[in-house]
Coordinates of C-alpha atoms and ligand atoms in Angstrom, one line a residue:
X103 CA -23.7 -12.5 -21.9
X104 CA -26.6 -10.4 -22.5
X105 CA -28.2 -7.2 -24.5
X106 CA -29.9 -4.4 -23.1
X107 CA -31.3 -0.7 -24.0
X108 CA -29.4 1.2 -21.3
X109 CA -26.9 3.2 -21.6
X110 CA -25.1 1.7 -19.0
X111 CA -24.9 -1.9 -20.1
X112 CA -22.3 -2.9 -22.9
X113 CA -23.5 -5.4 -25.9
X114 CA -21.7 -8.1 -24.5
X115 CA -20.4 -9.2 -20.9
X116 CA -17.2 -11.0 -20.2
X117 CA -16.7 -10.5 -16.6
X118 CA -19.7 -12.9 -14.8
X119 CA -18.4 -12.3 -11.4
X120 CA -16.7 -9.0 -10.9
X121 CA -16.0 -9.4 -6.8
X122 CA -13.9 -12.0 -7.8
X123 CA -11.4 -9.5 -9.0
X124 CA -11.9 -6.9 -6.0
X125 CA -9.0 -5.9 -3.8
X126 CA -10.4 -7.7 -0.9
X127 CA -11.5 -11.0 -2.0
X128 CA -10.2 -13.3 -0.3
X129 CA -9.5 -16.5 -2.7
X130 CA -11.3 -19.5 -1.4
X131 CA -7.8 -21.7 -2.3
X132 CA -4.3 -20.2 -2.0
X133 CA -2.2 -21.3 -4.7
X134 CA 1.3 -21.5 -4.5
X135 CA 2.4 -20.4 -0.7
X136 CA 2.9 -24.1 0.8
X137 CA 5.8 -23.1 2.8
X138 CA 3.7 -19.7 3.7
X139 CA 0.9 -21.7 4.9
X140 CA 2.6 -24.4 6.7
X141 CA 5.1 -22.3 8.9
X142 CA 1.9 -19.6 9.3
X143 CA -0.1 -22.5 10.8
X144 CA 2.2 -23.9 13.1
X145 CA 2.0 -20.2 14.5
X146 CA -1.5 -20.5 14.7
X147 CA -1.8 -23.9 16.4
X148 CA -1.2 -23.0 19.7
X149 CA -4.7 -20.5 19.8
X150 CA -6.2 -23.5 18.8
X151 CA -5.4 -25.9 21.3
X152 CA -5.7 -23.1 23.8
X153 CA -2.6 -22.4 24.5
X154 CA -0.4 -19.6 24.4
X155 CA -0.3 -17.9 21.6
X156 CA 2.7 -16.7 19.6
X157 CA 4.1 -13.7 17.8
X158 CA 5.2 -13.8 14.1
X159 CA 6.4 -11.3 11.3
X160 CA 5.5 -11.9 7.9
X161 CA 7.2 -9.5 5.4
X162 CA 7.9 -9.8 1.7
X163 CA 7.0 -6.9 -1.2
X164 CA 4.0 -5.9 -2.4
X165 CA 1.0 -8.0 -4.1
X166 CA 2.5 -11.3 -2.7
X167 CA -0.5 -12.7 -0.5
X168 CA 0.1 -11.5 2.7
X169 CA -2.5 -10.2 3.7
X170 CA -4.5 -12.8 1.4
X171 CA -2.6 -15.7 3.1
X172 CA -3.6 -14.3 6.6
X173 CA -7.2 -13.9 6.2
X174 CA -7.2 -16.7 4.6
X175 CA -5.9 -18.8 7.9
X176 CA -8.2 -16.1 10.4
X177 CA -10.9 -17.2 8.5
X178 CA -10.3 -20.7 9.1
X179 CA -8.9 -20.4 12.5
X180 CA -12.1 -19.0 13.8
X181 CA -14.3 -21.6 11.6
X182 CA -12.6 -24.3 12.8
X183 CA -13.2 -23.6 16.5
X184 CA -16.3 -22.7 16.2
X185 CA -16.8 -26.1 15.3
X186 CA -14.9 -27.7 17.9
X187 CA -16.2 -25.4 20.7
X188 CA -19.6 -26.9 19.4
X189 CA -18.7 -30.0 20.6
X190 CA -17.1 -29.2 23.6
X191 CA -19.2 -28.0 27.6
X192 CA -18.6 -24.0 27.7
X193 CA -16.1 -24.2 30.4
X194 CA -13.5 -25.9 27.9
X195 CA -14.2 -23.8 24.6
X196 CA -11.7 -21.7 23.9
X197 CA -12.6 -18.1 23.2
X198 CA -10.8 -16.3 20.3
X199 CA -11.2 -12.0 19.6
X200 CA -9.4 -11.2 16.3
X201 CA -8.3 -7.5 15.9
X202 CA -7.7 -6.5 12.4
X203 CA -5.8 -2.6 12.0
X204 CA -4.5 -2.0 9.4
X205 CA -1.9 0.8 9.9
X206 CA -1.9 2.5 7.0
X207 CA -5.1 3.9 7.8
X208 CA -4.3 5.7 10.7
X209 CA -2.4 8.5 8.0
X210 CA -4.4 11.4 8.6
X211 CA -2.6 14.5 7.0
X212 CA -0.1 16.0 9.5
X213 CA -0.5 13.2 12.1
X214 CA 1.5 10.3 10.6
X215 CA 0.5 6.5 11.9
X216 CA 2.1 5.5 15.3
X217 CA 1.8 3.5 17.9
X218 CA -0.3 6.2 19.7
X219 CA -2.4 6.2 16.5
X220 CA -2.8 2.2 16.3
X221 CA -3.5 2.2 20.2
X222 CA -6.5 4.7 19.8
X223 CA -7.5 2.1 16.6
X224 CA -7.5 -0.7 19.0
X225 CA -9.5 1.3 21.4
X226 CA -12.3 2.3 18.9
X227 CA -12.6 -1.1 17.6
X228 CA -13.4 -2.4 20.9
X229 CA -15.6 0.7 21.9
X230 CA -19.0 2.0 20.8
X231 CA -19.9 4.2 18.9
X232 CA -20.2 7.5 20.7
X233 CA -17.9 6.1 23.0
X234 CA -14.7 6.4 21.1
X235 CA -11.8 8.4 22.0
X236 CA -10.0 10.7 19.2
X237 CA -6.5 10.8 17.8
X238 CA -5.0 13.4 20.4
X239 CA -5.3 15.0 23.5
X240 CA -4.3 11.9 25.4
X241 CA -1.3 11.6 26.8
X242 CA 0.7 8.2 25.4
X243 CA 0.6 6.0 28.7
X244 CA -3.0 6.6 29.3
X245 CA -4.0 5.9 25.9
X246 CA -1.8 2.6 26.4
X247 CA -3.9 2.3 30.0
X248 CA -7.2 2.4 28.4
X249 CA -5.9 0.0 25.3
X250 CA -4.6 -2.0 28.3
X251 CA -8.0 -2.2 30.1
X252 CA -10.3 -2.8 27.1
X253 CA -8.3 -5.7 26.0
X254 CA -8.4 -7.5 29.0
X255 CA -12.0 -7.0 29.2
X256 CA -12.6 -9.5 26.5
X257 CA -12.0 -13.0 27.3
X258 CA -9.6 -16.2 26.5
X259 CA -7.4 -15.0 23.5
X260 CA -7.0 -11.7 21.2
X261 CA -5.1 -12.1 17.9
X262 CA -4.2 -8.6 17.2
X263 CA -3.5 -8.5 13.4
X264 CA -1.2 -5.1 12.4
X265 CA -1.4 -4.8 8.5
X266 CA 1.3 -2.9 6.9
X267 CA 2.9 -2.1 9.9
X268 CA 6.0 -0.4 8.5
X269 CA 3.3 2.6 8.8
X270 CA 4.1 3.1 12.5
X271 CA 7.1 4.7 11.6
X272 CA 10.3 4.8 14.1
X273 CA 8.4 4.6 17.6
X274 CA 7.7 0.8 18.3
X275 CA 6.6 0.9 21.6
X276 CA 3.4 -0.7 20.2
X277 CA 5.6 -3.6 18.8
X278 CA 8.0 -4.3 22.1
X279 CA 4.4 -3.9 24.5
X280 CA 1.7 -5.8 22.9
X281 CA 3.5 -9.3 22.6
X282 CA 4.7 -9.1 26.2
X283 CA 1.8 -7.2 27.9
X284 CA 0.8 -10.3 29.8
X285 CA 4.5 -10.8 31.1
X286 CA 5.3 -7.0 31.8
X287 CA 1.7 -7.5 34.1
X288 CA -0.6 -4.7 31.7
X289 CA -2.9 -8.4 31.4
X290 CA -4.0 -10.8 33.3
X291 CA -7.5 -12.0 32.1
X292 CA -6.4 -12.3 28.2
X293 CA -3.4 -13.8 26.4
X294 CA -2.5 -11.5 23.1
X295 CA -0.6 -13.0 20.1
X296 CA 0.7 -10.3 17.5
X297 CA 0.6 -10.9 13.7
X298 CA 3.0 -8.3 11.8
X299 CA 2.8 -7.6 8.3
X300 CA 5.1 -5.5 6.2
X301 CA 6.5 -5.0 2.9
X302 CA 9.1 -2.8 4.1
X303 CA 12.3 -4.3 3.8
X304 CA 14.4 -1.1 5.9
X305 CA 12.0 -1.3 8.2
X306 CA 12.1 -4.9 9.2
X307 CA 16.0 -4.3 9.4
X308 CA 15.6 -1.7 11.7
X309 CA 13.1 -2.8 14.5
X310 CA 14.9 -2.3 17.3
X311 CA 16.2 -5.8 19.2
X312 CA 13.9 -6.2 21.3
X313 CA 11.1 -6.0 19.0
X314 CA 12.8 -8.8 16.9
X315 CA 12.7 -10.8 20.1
X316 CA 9.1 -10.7 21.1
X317 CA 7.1 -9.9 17.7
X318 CA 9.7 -12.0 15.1
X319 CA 9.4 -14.7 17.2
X320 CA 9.0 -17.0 14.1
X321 CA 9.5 -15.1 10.5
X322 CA 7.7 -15.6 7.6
X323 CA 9.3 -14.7 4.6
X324 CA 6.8 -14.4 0.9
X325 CA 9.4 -14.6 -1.8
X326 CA 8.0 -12.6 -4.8
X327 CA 6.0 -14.6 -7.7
X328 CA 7.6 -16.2 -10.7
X329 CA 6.2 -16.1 -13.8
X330 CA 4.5 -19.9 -13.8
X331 CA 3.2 -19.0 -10.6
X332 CA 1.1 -15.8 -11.5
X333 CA 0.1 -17.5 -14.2
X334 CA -2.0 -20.4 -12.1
X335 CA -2.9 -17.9 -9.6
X336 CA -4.5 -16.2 -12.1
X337 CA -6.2 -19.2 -14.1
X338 CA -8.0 -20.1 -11.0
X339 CA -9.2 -16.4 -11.0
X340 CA -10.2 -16.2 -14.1
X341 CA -12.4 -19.6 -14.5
X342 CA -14.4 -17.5 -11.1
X343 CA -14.5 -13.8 -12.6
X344 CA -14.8 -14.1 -16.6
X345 CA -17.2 -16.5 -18.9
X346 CA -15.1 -19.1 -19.9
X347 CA -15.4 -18.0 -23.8
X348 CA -14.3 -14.4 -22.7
X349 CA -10.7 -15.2 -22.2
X350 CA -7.6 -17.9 -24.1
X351 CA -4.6 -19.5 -22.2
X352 CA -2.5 -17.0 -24.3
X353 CA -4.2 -14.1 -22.7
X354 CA -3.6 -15.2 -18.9
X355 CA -0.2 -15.8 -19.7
X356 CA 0.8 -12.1 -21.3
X357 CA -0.9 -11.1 -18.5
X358 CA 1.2 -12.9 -16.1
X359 CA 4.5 -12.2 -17.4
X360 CA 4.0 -8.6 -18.1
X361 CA 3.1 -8.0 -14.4
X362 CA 6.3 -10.6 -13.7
X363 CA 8.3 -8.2 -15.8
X364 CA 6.6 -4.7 -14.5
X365 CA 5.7 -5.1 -11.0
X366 CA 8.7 -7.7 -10.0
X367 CA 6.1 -10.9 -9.3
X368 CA 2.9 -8.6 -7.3
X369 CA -0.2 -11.0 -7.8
X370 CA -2.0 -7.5 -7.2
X371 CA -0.9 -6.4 -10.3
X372 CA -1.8 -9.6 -12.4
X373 CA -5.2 -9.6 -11.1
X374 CA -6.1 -5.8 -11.8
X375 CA -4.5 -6.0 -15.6
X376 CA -7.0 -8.8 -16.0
X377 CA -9.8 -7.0 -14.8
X378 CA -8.6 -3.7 -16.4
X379 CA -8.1 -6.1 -20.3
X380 CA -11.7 -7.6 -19.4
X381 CA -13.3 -4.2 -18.7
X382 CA -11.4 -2.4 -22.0
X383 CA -12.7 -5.5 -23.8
X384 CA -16.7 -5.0 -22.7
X385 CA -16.1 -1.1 -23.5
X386 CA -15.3 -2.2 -27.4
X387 CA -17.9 -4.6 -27.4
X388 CA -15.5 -7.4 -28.0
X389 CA -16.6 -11.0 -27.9
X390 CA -12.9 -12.0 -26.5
X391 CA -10.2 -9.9 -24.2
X392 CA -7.3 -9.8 -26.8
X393 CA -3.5 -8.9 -27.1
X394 CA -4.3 -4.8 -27.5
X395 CA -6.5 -4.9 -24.5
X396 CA -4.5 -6.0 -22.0
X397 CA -1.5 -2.9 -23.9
X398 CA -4.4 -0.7 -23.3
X399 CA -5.1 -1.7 -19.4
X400 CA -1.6 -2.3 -19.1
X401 CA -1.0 1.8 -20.1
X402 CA -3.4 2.6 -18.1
X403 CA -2.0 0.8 -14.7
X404 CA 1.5 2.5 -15.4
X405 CA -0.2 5.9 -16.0
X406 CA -2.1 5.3 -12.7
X407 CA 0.8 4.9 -10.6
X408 CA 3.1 7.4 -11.9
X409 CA 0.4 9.9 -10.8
X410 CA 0.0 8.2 -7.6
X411 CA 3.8 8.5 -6.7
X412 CA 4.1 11.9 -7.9
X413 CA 0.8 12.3 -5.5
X414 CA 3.0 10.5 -2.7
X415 CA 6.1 13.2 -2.5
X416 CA 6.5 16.1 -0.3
X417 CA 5.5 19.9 -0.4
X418 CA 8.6 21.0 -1.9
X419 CA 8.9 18.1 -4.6
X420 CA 5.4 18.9 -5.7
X421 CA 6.5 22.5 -5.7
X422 CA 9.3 21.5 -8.2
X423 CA 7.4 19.3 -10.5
X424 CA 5.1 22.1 -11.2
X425 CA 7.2 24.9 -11.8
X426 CA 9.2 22.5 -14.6
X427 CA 5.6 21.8 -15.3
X428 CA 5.2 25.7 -16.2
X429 CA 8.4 25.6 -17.6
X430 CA 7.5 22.3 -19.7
X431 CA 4.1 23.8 -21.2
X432 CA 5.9 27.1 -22.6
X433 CA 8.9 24.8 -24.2
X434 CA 11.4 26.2 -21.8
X435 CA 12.7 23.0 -20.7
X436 CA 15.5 21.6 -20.2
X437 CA 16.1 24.4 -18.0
X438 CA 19.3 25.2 -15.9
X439 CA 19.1 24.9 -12.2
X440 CA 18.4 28.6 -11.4
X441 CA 15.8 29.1 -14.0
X442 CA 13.8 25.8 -12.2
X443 CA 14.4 27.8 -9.2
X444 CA 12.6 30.6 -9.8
X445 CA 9.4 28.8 -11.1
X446 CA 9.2 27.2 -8.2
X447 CA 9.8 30.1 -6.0
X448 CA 7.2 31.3 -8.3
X449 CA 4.9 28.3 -7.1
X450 CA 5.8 27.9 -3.1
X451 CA 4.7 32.0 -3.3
X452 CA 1.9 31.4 -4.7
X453 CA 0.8 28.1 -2.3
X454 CA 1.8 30.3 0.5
X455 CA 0.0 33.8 -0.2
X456 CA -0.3 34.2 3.8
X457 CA 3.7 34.3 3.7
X458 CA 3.7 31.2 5.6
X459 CA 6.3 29.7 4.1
X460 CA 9.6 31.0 2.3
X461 CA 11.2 29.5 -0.7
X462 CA 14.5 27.1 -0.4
X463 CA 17.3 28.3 -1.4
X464 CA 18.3 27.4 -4.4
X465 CA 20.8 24.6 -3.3
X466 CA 18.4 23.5 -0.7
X467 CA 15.8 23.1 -3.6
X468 CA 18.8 21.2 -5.4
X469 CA 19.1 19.0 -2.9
X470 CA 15.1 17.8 -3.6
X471 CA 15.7 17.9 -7.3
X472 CA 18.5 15.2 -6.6
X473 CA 15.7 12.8 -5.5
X474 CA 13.7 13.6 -8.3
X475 CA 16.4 12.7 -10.8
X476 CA 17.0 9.8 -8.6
X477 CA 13.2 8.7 -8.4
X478 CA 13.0 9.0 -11.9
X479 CA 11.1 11.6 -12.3
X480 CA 13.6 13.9 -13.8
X481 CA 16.1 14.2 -16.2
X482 CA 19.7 15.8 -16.4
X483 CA 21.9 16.6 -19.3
X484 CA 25.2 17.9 -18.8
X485 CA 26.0 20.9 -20.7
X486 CA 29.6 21.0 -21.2
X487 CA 30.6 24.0 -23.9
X488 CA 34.5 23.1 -24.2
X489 CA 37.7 24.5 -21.9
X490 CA 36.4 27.9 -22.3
X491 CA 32.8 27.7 -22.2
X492 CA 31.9 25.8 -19.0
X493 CA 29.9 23.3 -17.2
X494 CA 26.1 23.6 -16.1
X495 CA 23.1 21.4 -15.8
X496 CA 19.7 21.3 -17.4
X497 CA 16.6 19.2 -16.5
X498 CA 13.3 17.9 -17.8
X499 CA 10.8 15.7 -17.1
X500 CA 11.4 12.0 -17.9
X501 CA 9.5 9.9 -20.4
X502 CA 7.6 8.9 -17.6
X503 CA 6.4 12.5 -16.4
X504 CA 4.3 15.6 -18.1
X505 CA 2.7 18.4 -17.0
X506 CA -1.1 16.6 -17.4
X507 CA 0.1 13.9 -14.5
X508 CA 1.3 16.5 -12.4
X509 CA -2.1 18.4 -12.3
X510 CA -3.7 15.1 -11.4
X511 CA -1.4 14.9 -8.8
X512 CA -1.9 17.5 -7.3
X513 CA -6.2 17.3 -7.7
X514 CA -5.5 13.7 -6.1
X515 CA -3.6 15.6 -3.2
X516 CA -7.3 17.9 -3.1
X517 CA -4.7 20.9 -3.8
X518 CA -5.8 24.0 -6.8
X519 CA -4.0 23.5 -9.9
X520 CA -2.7 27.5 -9.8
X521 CA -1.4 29.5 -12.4
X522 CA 2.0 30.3 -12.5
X523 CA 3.5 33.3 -14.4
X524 CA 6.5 32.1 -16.4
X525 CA 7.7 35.4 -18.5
X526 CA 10.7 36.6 -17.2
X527 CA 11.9 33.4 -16.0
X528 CA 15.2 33.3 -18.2
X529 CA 16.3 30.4 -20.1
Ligands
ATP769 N1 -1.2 -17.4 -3.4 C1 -2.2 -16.8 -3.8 N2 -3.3 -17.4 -4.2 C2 -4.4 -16.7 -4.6 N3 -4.5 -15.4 -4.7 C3 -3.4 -14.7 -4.3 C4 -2.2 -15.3 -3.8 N4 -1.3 -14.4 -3.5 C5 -1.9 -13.2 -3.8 N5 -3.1 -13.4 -4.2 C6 -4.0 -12.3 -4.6 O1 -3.2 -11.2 -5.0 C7 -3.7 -9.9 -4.5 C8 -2.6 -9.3 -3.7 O2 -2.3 -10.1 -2.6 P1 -2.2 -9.5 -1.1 O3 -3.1 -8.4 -0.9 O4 -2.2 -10.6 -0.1 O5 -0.7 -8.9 -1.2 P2 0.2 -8.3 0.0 O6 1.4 -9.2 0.1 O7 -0.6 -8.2 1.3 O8 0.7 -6.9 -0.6 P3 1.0 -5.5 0.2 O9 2.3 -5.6 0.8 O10 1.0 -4.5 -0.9 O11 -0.2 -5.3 1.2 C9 -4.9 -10.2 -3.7 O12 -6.0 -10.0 -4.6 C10 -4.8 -11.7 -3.4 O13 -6.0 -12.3 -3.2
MG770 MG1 -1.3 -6.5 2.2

């Protein structure tokens, strides 16, 4: 802990090493995952003996060391041969290329991952700079051909590594290719072993057969955290990131089993309430992270993510959130399904200036609104006004929604927060 002048320092520090509570550290122990690790380095064994390697699939949902787990064993995979290979004449050291893609960044607007996408990443990791090829204009079997080529270019054996690879969508051609290329004759100089990661449960169900042959050769399942679990995970993080007087046992445990309760076991989630209660805590100047920062942070987080899955739905959901938005800030809501329609009519026209795009009708918007009710997002009452007086629907937003986290929304999705004329837009 220290004092300083600036503006930018607070009276008193509880967080001594901050990395420790980054998004990709990679923990030095992993706590917790015995099974994980055993059955992940039996997979692994083969590379280093220098032998074939094999395929797995690691799934399981989100925050529960996957990826952690896995660059955790690369990292020791490739330590521990470098250290045999020291020992050993250069004809007899066995050569290991790790490839590392995470899917989920080849989302760029319009053109959604695939395994054309993830084949161009492969290429550009292996290429120079200024010698990289772009994201289209290929046709698929020759951007295969030169993936093909560059790979068996390197030498002994490539772990490819695909990261959230639910991203690559319904075309798998990536998946059923890569762990046979040697056998369907695209290799001869390399042997390739495929790592699959994914918190996608559908997606795991529906890889086609032949994909669960080759890739899911062995499965590793990550069963979400309990509880007790988060809560030494978390110690160990703690002791590294805050001064030891910054935090109590008390605190790491509210932390644990409010991201137990609220993000079903993700040690993602523990980790960044801790950081966000130790941050809140600095802010006050507080000597000790207590019980009303880690409510704060834990606000926060919820807040965060609401506007980040409002952010994640299409065009014409957006369309709709806004114009109850509109509707919202004028107290017109809960509004009947026709008077929601024409707002957002309101808002697709005024998205669309250049006429590019019409408005849905109002039962195909109805059909989006559905999911919005279902997402949570929305809110129906049923209006029932006796035998004589019929049957109808109104909506609002939810607890969980208001017209402030749509705007962010949309400034996350880089779109204009326009203004949308609501007079005349009956009840
Ligand atoms: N067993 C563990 N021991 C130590 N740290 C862990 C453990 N499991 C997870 N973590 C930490 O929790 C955070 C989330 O883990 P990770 O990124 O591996 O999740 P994931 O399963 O890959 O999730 P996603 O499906 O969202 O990618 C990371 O900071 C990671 O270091
Ligand atoms: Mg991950």
């Amino acid at each position: 802990m220290k004092n300083s002048d600036s503006i930018f320092a607070d009276d008193v520090e509880l967080i001594k090493d901050a990395e420790v509570l980054e998004e990709d550290y990679t923990p030095d122990k992993i706590l917790c995952r015995d099974d994980a690790l055993a059955d992940f380095t039996d997979v692994l064994k083969p590379i280093y003996k220098g032998r074939p390697p094999q395929n797995a699939f690691l799934y399981g949902d989100t925050g529960v060391g996957k990826t952690a787990v896995t660059k955790y064993l690369r990292n020791k995979l490739v330590d521990d041969l470098e250290r045999k290979n020291s020992n050993l004449p250069t004809d007899e050291q066995v050569t290991l290329n790790v490839i590392w893609i995470n899917c989920e960044n080849f989302t760029t607007g319009e053109h959604k991952t695939s395994s054309y996408q993830v084949a161009v990443g492969i290429v550009n990791r292996l290429r120079e700079q200024g010698n990289r090829i772009t994201g289209t204009g290929y046709a698929p079997q020759d951007v295969y051909d030169i993936m093909y080529s560059e790979l068996d270019d390197l030498d002994g054996t490539i772990l490819v590594v695909l990261d959230e690879v639910d991203k690559i969508g319904d075309d798998d051609t990536l998946l059923y290719e890569l762990p046979r290329s040697r056998d369907m004759g695209y290799l001869e100089e390399v042997r390739v072993g495929v790592i699959g990661i994914s918190n996608d449960y559908t997606f795991r169900k529906n890889l086609s057969p032949k994909v669960k042959d080759s890739l899911c050769e062995t499965e590793i399942k990550f069963a979400p955290y309990d509880a007790t679990e988060l809560t030494q995970i978390l110690s160990r993080r703690a002791e590294l990131a805050l001064y030891d007087s910054a935090y109590t046992k008390g605190i790491i445990d509210l932390v644990s089993s409010l991201a137990y309760k609220e993000a079903s076991g993700s040690a993602r989630r523990a980790i960044r309430l801790l950081r966000g209660s130790a941050e809140i805590a600095e802010g006050e100047g507080a000597e000790q992270i207590d019980e009303t920062h880690v409510r704060e942070a834990d606000k926060k987080i919820e807040y965060g993510n609401i506007v980040e899955s409002i952010a994640d739905q299409d065009d014409e959901k957006l369309y709709i959130l806004k114009g109850i938005s509109h509707l919202d800030l004028v107290n017109k809501t809960p509004a009947r399904t026709r008077t929601i329609h024409e707002a957002y009519s309101r808002v697709v026209r005024a998205y669309n200036e250049d006429g590019s795009k019409d408005p849905l009708t109002q039962r195909g918007m109805f059909n989006h609104l559905s999911k919005l009710v279902m997402f949570g997002f929305v809110n129906t009452i049923d209006r029932n006004k006796g035998a004589s007086g019929g049957q109808w629907n109104e909506h609002e937003f939810s607890d969980d929604v208001d017209p402030g986290k749509v705007k962010e929304a949309y400034e996350g999705r880089g779109l204009d927060w326009k203004q949308i004329e609501t007079r005349g837009v009956d009840r």
